[in-house]
Short mmCIF file of C-alpha atoms in Angstrom, two decimals:
data_model
loop_
_atom_site.label_atom_id
_atom_site.label_comp_id
_atom_site.label_asym_id
_atom_site.label_seq_id
_atom_site.Cartn_x
_atom_site.Cartn_y
_atom_site.Cartn_z
CA UNK A 1 111.42 93.11 95.74
CA UNK A 2 110.12 93.32 92.65
CA UNK A 3 106.51 94.15 93.07
CA UNK A 4 106.08 92.53 89.25
CA UNK A 5 106.74 88.98 90.77
CA UNK A 6 103.85 89.79 93.44
CA UNK A 7 101.84 87.44 92.45
CA UNK A 8 104.85 84.45 91.63
CA UNK A 9 105.00 81.73 94.03
CA UNK A 10 108.50 81.32 94.09
CA UNK A 11 111.37 79.65 96.12
CA UNK A 12 113.37 82.23 98.95
CA UNK A 13 117.15 81.78 97.77
CA UNK A 14 117.26 82.20 101.63
CA UNK A 15 121.30 82.00 101.82
CA UNK A 16 121.53 84.56 99.40
CA UNK A 17 119.43 87.21 100.87
CA UNK A 18 120.79 86.36 104.35
CA UNK A 19 124.32 87.73 103.17
CA UNK A 20 122.68 90.62 101.41
CA UNK A 21 120.97 91.56 104.74
CA UNK A 22 123.97 91.47 106.73
CA UNK A 23 126.06 93.54 104.06
CA UNK A 24 123.08 95.78 103.91
CA UNK A 25 123.12 96.38 107.78
CA UNK A 26 126.80 97.07 107.74
CA UNK A 27 126.89 99.45 104.22
CA UNK A 28 124.19 101.90 106.07
CA UNK A 29 125.07 101.18 109.63
CA UNK A 30 121.57 99.79 110.96
CA UNK A 31 121.14 99.38 114.41
CA UNK A 32 120.47 96.13 116.28
CA UNK A 33 116.84 95.72 117.31
CA UNK A 34 117.89 95.61 120.41
CA UNK A 35 119.04 98.77 120.47
CA UNK A 36 115.76 100.39 119.68
CA UNK A 37 114.55 103.20 121.86
CA UNK A 38 111.50 102.56 120.54
CA UNK A 39 110.02 99.32 120.30
CA UNK A 40 107.88 98.92 117.15
CA UNK A 41 106.26 95.51 116.57
CA UNK A 42 104.63 94.94 112.45
CA UNK A 43 101.09 92.11 112.78
CA UNK A 44 101.06 90.92 108.77
CA UNK A 45 97.75 88.90 109.18
CA UNK A 46 97.60 85.91 107.04
CA UNK A 47 99.63 87.29 104.51
CA UNK A 48 99.03 83.73 102.59
CA UNK A 49 99.09 82.59 99.04
CA UNK A 50 94.70 81.11 99.64
CA UNK A 51 94.13 84.83 100.63
CA UNK A 52 96.58 86.96 98.61
CA UNK A 53 97.49 85.23 95.12
CA UNK A 54 94.16 85.79 92.06
CA UNK A 55 93.25 81.86 91.44
CA UNK A 56 93.97 80.60 95.20
CA UNK A 57 90.90 79.39 97.02
CA UNK A 58 90.18 82.76 99.01
CA UNK A 59 91.93 85.36 97.34
CA UNK A 60 90.64 88.46 98.84
CA UNK A 61 89.80 90.95 95.63
CA UNK A 62 87.65 93.32 97.33
CA UNK A 63 85.86 95.83 95.01
CA UNK A 64 89.01 96.57 92.61
CA UNK A 65 89.58 92.95 91.88
CA UNK A 66 93.37 93.20 92.87
CA UNK A 67 92.74 93.83 96.35
CA UNK A 68 95.15 91.43 98.33
CA UNK A 69 98.09 92.03 95.34
CA UNK A 70 98.61 95.66 95.78
CA UNK A 71 98.20 95.87 99.47
CA UNK A 72 101.34 93.04 99.91
CA UNK A 73 103.19 95.42 97.35
CA UNK A 74 102.73 98.19 99.80
CA UNK A 75 103.10 96.42 102.69
CA UNK A 76 106.31 94.55 101.53
CA UNK A 77 107.46 98.21 100.24
CA UNK A 78 106.85 99.31 103.99
CA UNK A 79 108.72 96.86 105.37
CA UNK A 80 112.18 97.94 103.18
CA UNK A 81 111.70 101.40 103.82
CA UNK A 82 110.90 101.14 107.22
CA UNK A 83 113.82 98.75 108.26
CA UNK A 84 115.44 100.30 110.37
CA UNK A 85 112.90 101.31 112.13
CA UNK A 86 110.38 98.08 112.45
CA UNK A 87 111.49 96.18 115.69
CA UNK A 88 109.80 93.23 114.98
CA UNK A 89 107.78 91.65 112.48
CA UNK A 90 104.52 89.01 113.98
CA UNK A 91 103.06 86.68 110.95
CA UNK A 92 99.99 85.00 111.76
CA UNK A 93 99.46 82.01 109.86
CA UNK A 94 95.19 80.76 109.28
CA UNK A 95 95.99 76.93 109.53
CA UNK A 96 93.28 74.73 109.10
CA UNK A 97 92.11 70.83 108.32
CA UNK A 98 89.51 70.18 106.11
CA UNK A 99 86.87 68.20 108.75
CA UNK A 100 86.01 72.00 110.19
CA UNK A 101 83.18 73.04 111.20
CA UNK A 102 83.40 76.19 108.36
CA UNK A 103 84.59 73.77 106.09
CA UNK A 104 81.55 72.25 103.55
CA UNK A 105 82.44 68.49 104.86
CA UNK A 106 80.97 69.17 107.56
CA UNK A 107 77.07 69.69 106.81
CA UNK A 108 75.51 67.97 105.18
CA UNK A 109 71.08 68.43 103.91
CA UNK A 110 68.64 65.76 103.89
CA UNK A 111 69.85 64.51 100.62
CA UNK A 112 73.29 63.69 102.20
CA UNK A 113 74.97 66.51 99.90
CA UNK A 114 77.16 69.65 101.57
CA UNK A 115 76.83 72.88 101.12
CA UNK A 116 78.51 74.79 98.53
CA UNK A 117 80.91 77.33 99.60
CA UNK A 118 79.50 80.89 100.55
CA UNK A 119 76.75 78.83 102.11
CA UNK A 120 75.43 81.14 104.95
CA UNK A 121 73.93 78.51 108.09
CA UNK A 122 72.04 80.18 110.59
CA UNK A 123 70.47 79.22 113.87
CA UNK A 124 66.75 78.81 112.27
CA UNK A 125 68.67 76.49 109.09
CA UNK A 126 70.23 74.25 112.64
CA UNK A 127 66.67 73.72 114.25
CA UNK A 128 65.06 72.84 111.15
CA UNK A 129 67.49 70.39 109.95
CA UNK A 130 68.22 72.09 106.79
CA UNK A 131 71.91 71.69 107.66
CA UNK A 132 73.02 68.54 109.62
CA UNK A 133 76.35 67.64 110.71
CA UNK A 134 77.73 64.84 108.47
CA UNK A 135 78.25 61.55 110.26
CA UNK A 136 81.38 60.99 108.92
CA UNK A 137 82.57 62.98 110.72
CA UNK A 138 81.46 62.13 114.16
CA UNK A 139 83.76 61.27 116.47
CA UNK A 140 86.77 63.26 115.25
CA UNK A 141 86.01 65.82 118.37
CA UNK A 142 85.55 63.54 121.14
CA UNK A 143 81.78 63.83 120.57
CA UNK A 144 79.21 61.57 119.29
CA UNK A 145 76.45 62.20 116.51
CA UNK A 146 74.30 63.49 118.72
CA UNK A 147 76.80 66.08 120.84
CA UNK A 148 78.12 66.81 117.90
CA UNK A 149 74.23 68.12 116.58
CA UNK A 150 73.51 69.44 119.94
CA UNK A 151 77.03 71.42 119.56
CA UNK A 152 76.20 72.54 116.50
CA UNK A 153 73.28 74.26 117.34
CA UNK A 154 75.42 75.89 120.18
CA UNK A 155 77.53 77.06 117.53
CA UNK A 156 75.11 78.90 115.49
CA UNK A 157 73.72 80.30 118.88
CA UNK A 158 76.49 81.48 120.39
CA UNK A 159 77.16 83.40 116.95
CA UNK A 160 74.04 84.70 117.05
CA UNK A 161 73.59 86.29 120.58
CA UNK A 162 77.48 87.49 120.34
CA UNK A 163 76.60 89.78 117.38
CA UNK A 164 79.25 87.48 115.23
CA UNK A 165 79.10 87.12 111.66
CA UNK A 166 77.07 83.98 110.91
CA UNK A 167 78.53 80.95 109.90
CA UNK A 168 79.41 81.03 106.52
CA UNK A 169 80.98 77.97 104.67
CA UNK A 170 84.24 78.52 103.45
CA UNK A 171 86.21 76.88 100.26
CA UNK A 172 88.92 74.58 101.33
CA UNK A 173 91.49 76.85 102.10
CA UNK A 174 94.76 77.50 104.27
CA UNK A 175 95.06 73.65 104.79
CA UNK A 176 98.13 72.54 106.36
CA UNK A 177 101.00 71.01 104.53
CA UNK A 178 99.41 73.05 101.10
CA UNK A 179 100.99 75.50 99.09
CA UNK A 180 97.71 77.70 99.53
CA UNK A 181 98.92 77.97 103.27
CA UNK A 182 102.30 79.37 102.76
CA UNK A 183 103.12 82.95 102.93
CA UNK A 184 103.14 85.20 99.67
CA UNK A 185 107.10 84.54 98.27
CA UNK A 186 107.20 88.18 98.30
CA UNK A 187 106.66 88.95 101.97
CA UNK A 188 108.24 86.00 103.24
CA UNK A 189 111.19 87.24 101.59
CA UNK A 190 110.87 90.78 103.67
CA UNK A 191 110.20 89.39 106.60
CA UNK A 192 113.81 87.10 106.27
CA UNK A 193 115.40 89.89 105.51
CA UNK A 194 114.19 92.06 107.73
CA UNK A 195 114.97 89.64 110.50
CA UNK A 196 118.88 89.05 109.49
CA UNK A 197 119.41 92.82 108.98
CA UNK A 198 118.21 93.47 112.41
CA UNK A 199 118.46 90.51 114.59
CA UNK A 200 115.13 90.20 115.00
CA UNK A 201 113.75 87.09 114.28
CA UNK A 202 109.80 86.79 113.35
CA UNK A 203 106.86 85.21 115.67
CA UNK A 204 104.84 82.93 113.43
CA UNK A 205 101.57 82.52 115.15
CA UNK A 206 99.30 79.25 114.11
CA UNK A 207 95.60 80.08 113.99
CA UNK A 208 92.57 77.74 113.07
CA UNK A 209 93.19 74.19 113.81
CA UNK A 210 90.14 73.74 116.08
CA UNK A 211 87.76 71.94 114.36
CA UNK A 212 85.06 72.95 116.75
CA UNK A 213 85.42 77.12 115.88
CA UNK A 214 85.99 79.17 113.61
CA UNK A 215 89.23 81.67 114.43
CA UNK A 216 89.69 84.63 112.33
CA UNK A 217 91.00 86.58 115.07
CA UNK A 218 94.72 85.45 115.87
CA UNK A 219 94.26 86.75 119.28
CA UNK A 220 90.33 84.92 120.06
CA UNK A 221 88.80 82.06 118.81
CA UNK A 222 85.06 82.76 117.75
CA UNK A 223 83.55 80.21 120.53
CA UNK A 224 85.42 79.12 123.66
CA UNK A 225 83.25 76.85 124.67
CA UNK A 226 80.91 73.90 124.13
CA UNK A 227 77.05 73.34 124.76
CA UNK A 228 77.87 72.23 128.33
CA UNK A 229 80.10 74.96 128.87
CA UNK A 230 83.21 72.92 128.91
CA UNK A 231 86.58 74.92 127.38
CA UNK A 232 87.59 73.86 123.60
CA UNK A 233 89.65 76.91 123.25
CA UNK A 234 91.85 79.79 124.72
CA UNK A 235 92.88 83.49 123.98
CA UNK A 236 96.10 84.03 122.95
CA UNK A 237 96.98 85.75 126.37
CA UNK A 238 100.70 85.48 125.67
CA UNK A 239 100.35 87.32 122.28
CA UNK A 240 98.39 90.19 123.84
CA UNK A 241 100.66 90.84 126.43
CA UNK A 242 103.85 91.09 124.22
CA UNK A 243 101.78 93.12 121.99
CA UNK A 244 100.94 95.62 124.75
CA UNK A 245 104.47 95.74 125.89
CA UNK A 246 105.40 97.58 122.60
CA UNK A 247 105.47 101.28 121.48
CA UNK A 248 103.62 100.91 119.05
CA UNK A 249 101.90 97.68 117.23
CA UNK A 250 101.07 98.47 113.48
CA UNK A 251 98.60 96.21 111.82
CA UNK A 252 98.16 95.21 108.37
CA UNK A 253 97.28 91.87 106.44
CA UNK A 254 93.75 89.73 105.07
CA UNK A 255 90.86 90.18 105.37
CA UNK A 256 90.07 93.91 106.24
CA UNK A 257 86.50 92.51 107.26
CA UNK A 258 87.28 89.22 108.84
CA UNK A 259 90.61 88.06 110.36
CA UNK A 260 92.53 91.71 110.70
CA UNK A 261 88.62 93.33 111.84
CA UNK A 262 88.41 90.62 114.54
CA UNK A 263 92.24 91.13 115.39
CA UNK A 264 91.91 94.79 116.10
CA UNK A 265 88.33 94.55 117.82
CA UNK A 266 90.25 91.59 120.79
CA UNK A 267 92.67 93.77 121.04
CA UNK A 268 90.75 96.65 121.70
CA UNK A 269 88.48 94.65 124.43
CA UNK A 270 91.75 94.00 126.45
CA UNK A 271 93.32 97.47 125.97
CA UNK A 272 90.05 98.76 127.00
CA UNK A 273 89.85 96.35 130.08
CA UNK A 274 93.39 97.47 130.57
CA UNK A 275 93.88 101.02 130.00
CA UNK A 276 92.25 102.73 127.45
CA UNK A 277 94.93 105.06 126.36
CA UNK A 278 96.42 101.89 124.98
CA UNK A 279 94.57 102.07 122.31
CA UNK A 280 96.97 105.40 120.75
CA UNK A 281 99.66 103.23 120.63
CA UNK A 282 97.49 101.23 117.41
CA UNK A 283 98.20 101.68 113.96
CA UNK A 284 96.08 100.46 111.23
CA UNK A 285 97.71 100.57 107.48
CA UNK A 286 94.65 100.89 105.95
CA UNK A 287 95.68 100.56 102.40
CA UNK A 288 97.35 97.17 103.54
CA UNK A 289 94.03 95.52 104.12
CA UNK A 290 91.44 94.67 102.01
CA UNK A 291 87.43 93.49 102.84
CA UNK A 292 86.10 90.43 101.57
CA UNK A 293 83.97 90.92 97.96
CA UNK A 294 82.29 88.19 96.02
CA UNK A 295 80.73 89.90 93.49
CA UNK A 296 76.82 89.20 93.07
CA UNK A 297 77.05 87.09 96.39
CA UNK A 298 78.54 89.40 99.40
CA UNK A 299 80.65 92.21 99.90
CA UNK A 300 81.79 93.27 103.75
CA UNK A 301 83.08 96.91 102.26
CA UNK A 302 80.92 98.55 104.62
CA UNK A 303 80.92 96.69 107.53
CA UNK A 304 85.01 96.90 107.21
CA UNK A 305 85.13 100.24 106.90
CA UNK A 306 82.24 100.85 109.79
CA UNK A 307 84.37 98.61 112.14
CA UNK A 308 87.57 100.78 111.38
CA UNK A 309 85.66 103.83 111.91
CA UNK A 310 84.78 102.51 114.96
CA UNK A 311 88.27 101.57 116.31
CA UNK A 312 89.43 104.94 115.25
CA UNK A 313 86.85 105.77 117.49
CA UNK A 314 88.14 104.33 120.30
CA UNK A 315 91.33 105.82 119.98
CA UNK A 316 93.30 103.79 117.35
CA UNK A 317 95.39 105.12 114.55
CA UNK A 318 94.05 104.86 110.73
CA UNK A 319 97.08 105.35 108.59
CA UNK A 320 98.30 105.02 105.38
CA UNK A 321 101.84 102.75 104.64
CA UNK A 322 103.27 106.10 102.46
CA UNK A 323 103.33 107.98 105.17
CA UNK A 324 106.58 108.46 107.13
CA UNK A 325 106.44 106.62 110.57
CA UNK A 326 107.84 109.83 112.00
CA UNK A 327 104.63 112.05 110.94
CA UNK A 328 101.75 109.34 112.16
CA UNK A 329 100.26 110.76 115.16
CA UNK A 330 101.09 110.65 118.12
CA UNK A 331 104.29 108.70 116.92
CA UNK A 332 107.91 109.97 118.68
CA UNK A 333 111.05 108.18 117.55
CA UNK A 334 113.04 110.51 119.90
#
């Protein structure tokens, strides 16, 4: 691992790394993950080029200007430093196509122009016709233009009623098949090395391909039903069950204010439905995540910090990646 190359998009020499991982495990007597008495899952949220490399579509700079770069360095170091303790690494992959409700082409104004990135579309905007569904996308989701327009109003109303973020038009990002969709090379390498050293293949969770809803959280999209009450998406119950079966769940990634926060929020909802005491097994790597900040446009730092305080108040643990896992609150490796 070379932190200096953190911003480089590189081909990982997997065959070479595989040999090195096996040798590492043999040299250091690293046990296979199936022998772990305490099972720890690391969830790396959307650590993709599109969010983590300067110059890509939605680089999460934070107030420092280098937030996601520094986060990924610390996250990779955390993985290598705790190779023998991390049982499994689950990676989420934000995955989009062009014609989605949060991309510019979905909407047009009275002149036929699409909104600029970072435009916020409210209930009032849709009611007044400031922004309308682009006729070019009608039929893309088995709805005609009138149905799509009614759905659009339903969608922004749902976001408002459920106290979600208002609809933000994002730059085209994390496009399936594009280089922005790929994991940051250094993290891809770390996940692969861990898999071979521990005999624990990482889990990759795709999210965000539904054209009709945002999907910040890997556990559930923002809106689940259409304007007629028909189900358009489902919660990721399988992943929820898997995570809650671990002794500890460690969460990091991008962005603290959006995909990380909503993933944690959904997990907390499930915990509180099942057993509130389960919150104690969740650990949030606060130094491996950064909120969305666009200077002069938006700054979600305060909202993100407030959410993490709420999670901590509910029983989750806010920790630093540089602290030994053995010293984390409530963590027992015996």
